[in-house]
C-alpha angles and dihedrals in degrees: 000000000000127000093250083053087055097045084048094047087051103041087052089050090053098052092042088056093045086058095054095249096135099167094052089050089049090047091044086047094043083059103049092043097051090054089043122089119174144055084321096058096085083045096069090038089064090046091058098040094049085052089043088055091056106048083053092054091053092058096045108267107127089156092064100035087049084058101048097040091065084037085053084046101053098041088048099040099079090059100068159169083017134350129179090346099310125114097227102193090051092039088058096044092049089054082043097053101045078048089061102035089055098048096040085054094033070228093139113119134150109290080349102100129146132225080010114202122240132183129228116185114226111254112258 
């Protein structure tokens, strides 16, 4: 893949995110990280699996999205403070702290989340 494919790939999976289609940013991601070697490659696995978290956490696993979201955390956490334009300390408090909100409220329901996360890419 090119390196326009890839900023593609990773733009689409943004916007699918920011919409709160979870499953779709984790499918676009998945893409682009099985095609990725290299240092990037645990970046895109954090992504998923902090999409994946919290499309488990829509549909009532917060076993599993409890799991993936520290899994999302230690895989992205090496790549702070910023990597390819995300701010990577904010991005995971954001998905913390709709975690936390959902499961305080037992709000979580399927495209029904509260305090959703959403992610703005630094300028540059």
């Amino acid at each position: 893949m090119t390196q326009e494919e890839n900023a593609f790939l990773y733009q689409q999976g943004i916007e699918h995110f920011n919409r709160g289609e979870y499953f779709d940013s984790h499918e676009v991601w998945e893409e682009l990280w099985i095609d990725t070697e290299g240092e990037d490659r645990r970046f895109y696995q954090g992504l998923i699996q902090a999409a994946v978290a919290l499309y488990h956490l829509e549909n009532g696993n917060v076993v599993g999205s409890r799991k993936l979201l520290e899994s999302s955390a230690g895989y992205l956490a090496a790549y702070g403070p910023s990597h390819c334009g995300l701010e990577i300390d904010a991005f995971l408090r954001g998905v913390r702290e709709c975690f936390n909100e959902n499961v305080d409220r037992r709000a979580a329901t399927p495209g029904n989340l509260v305090k959703r996360p959403t992610i703005v890419l630094l300028p540059g």
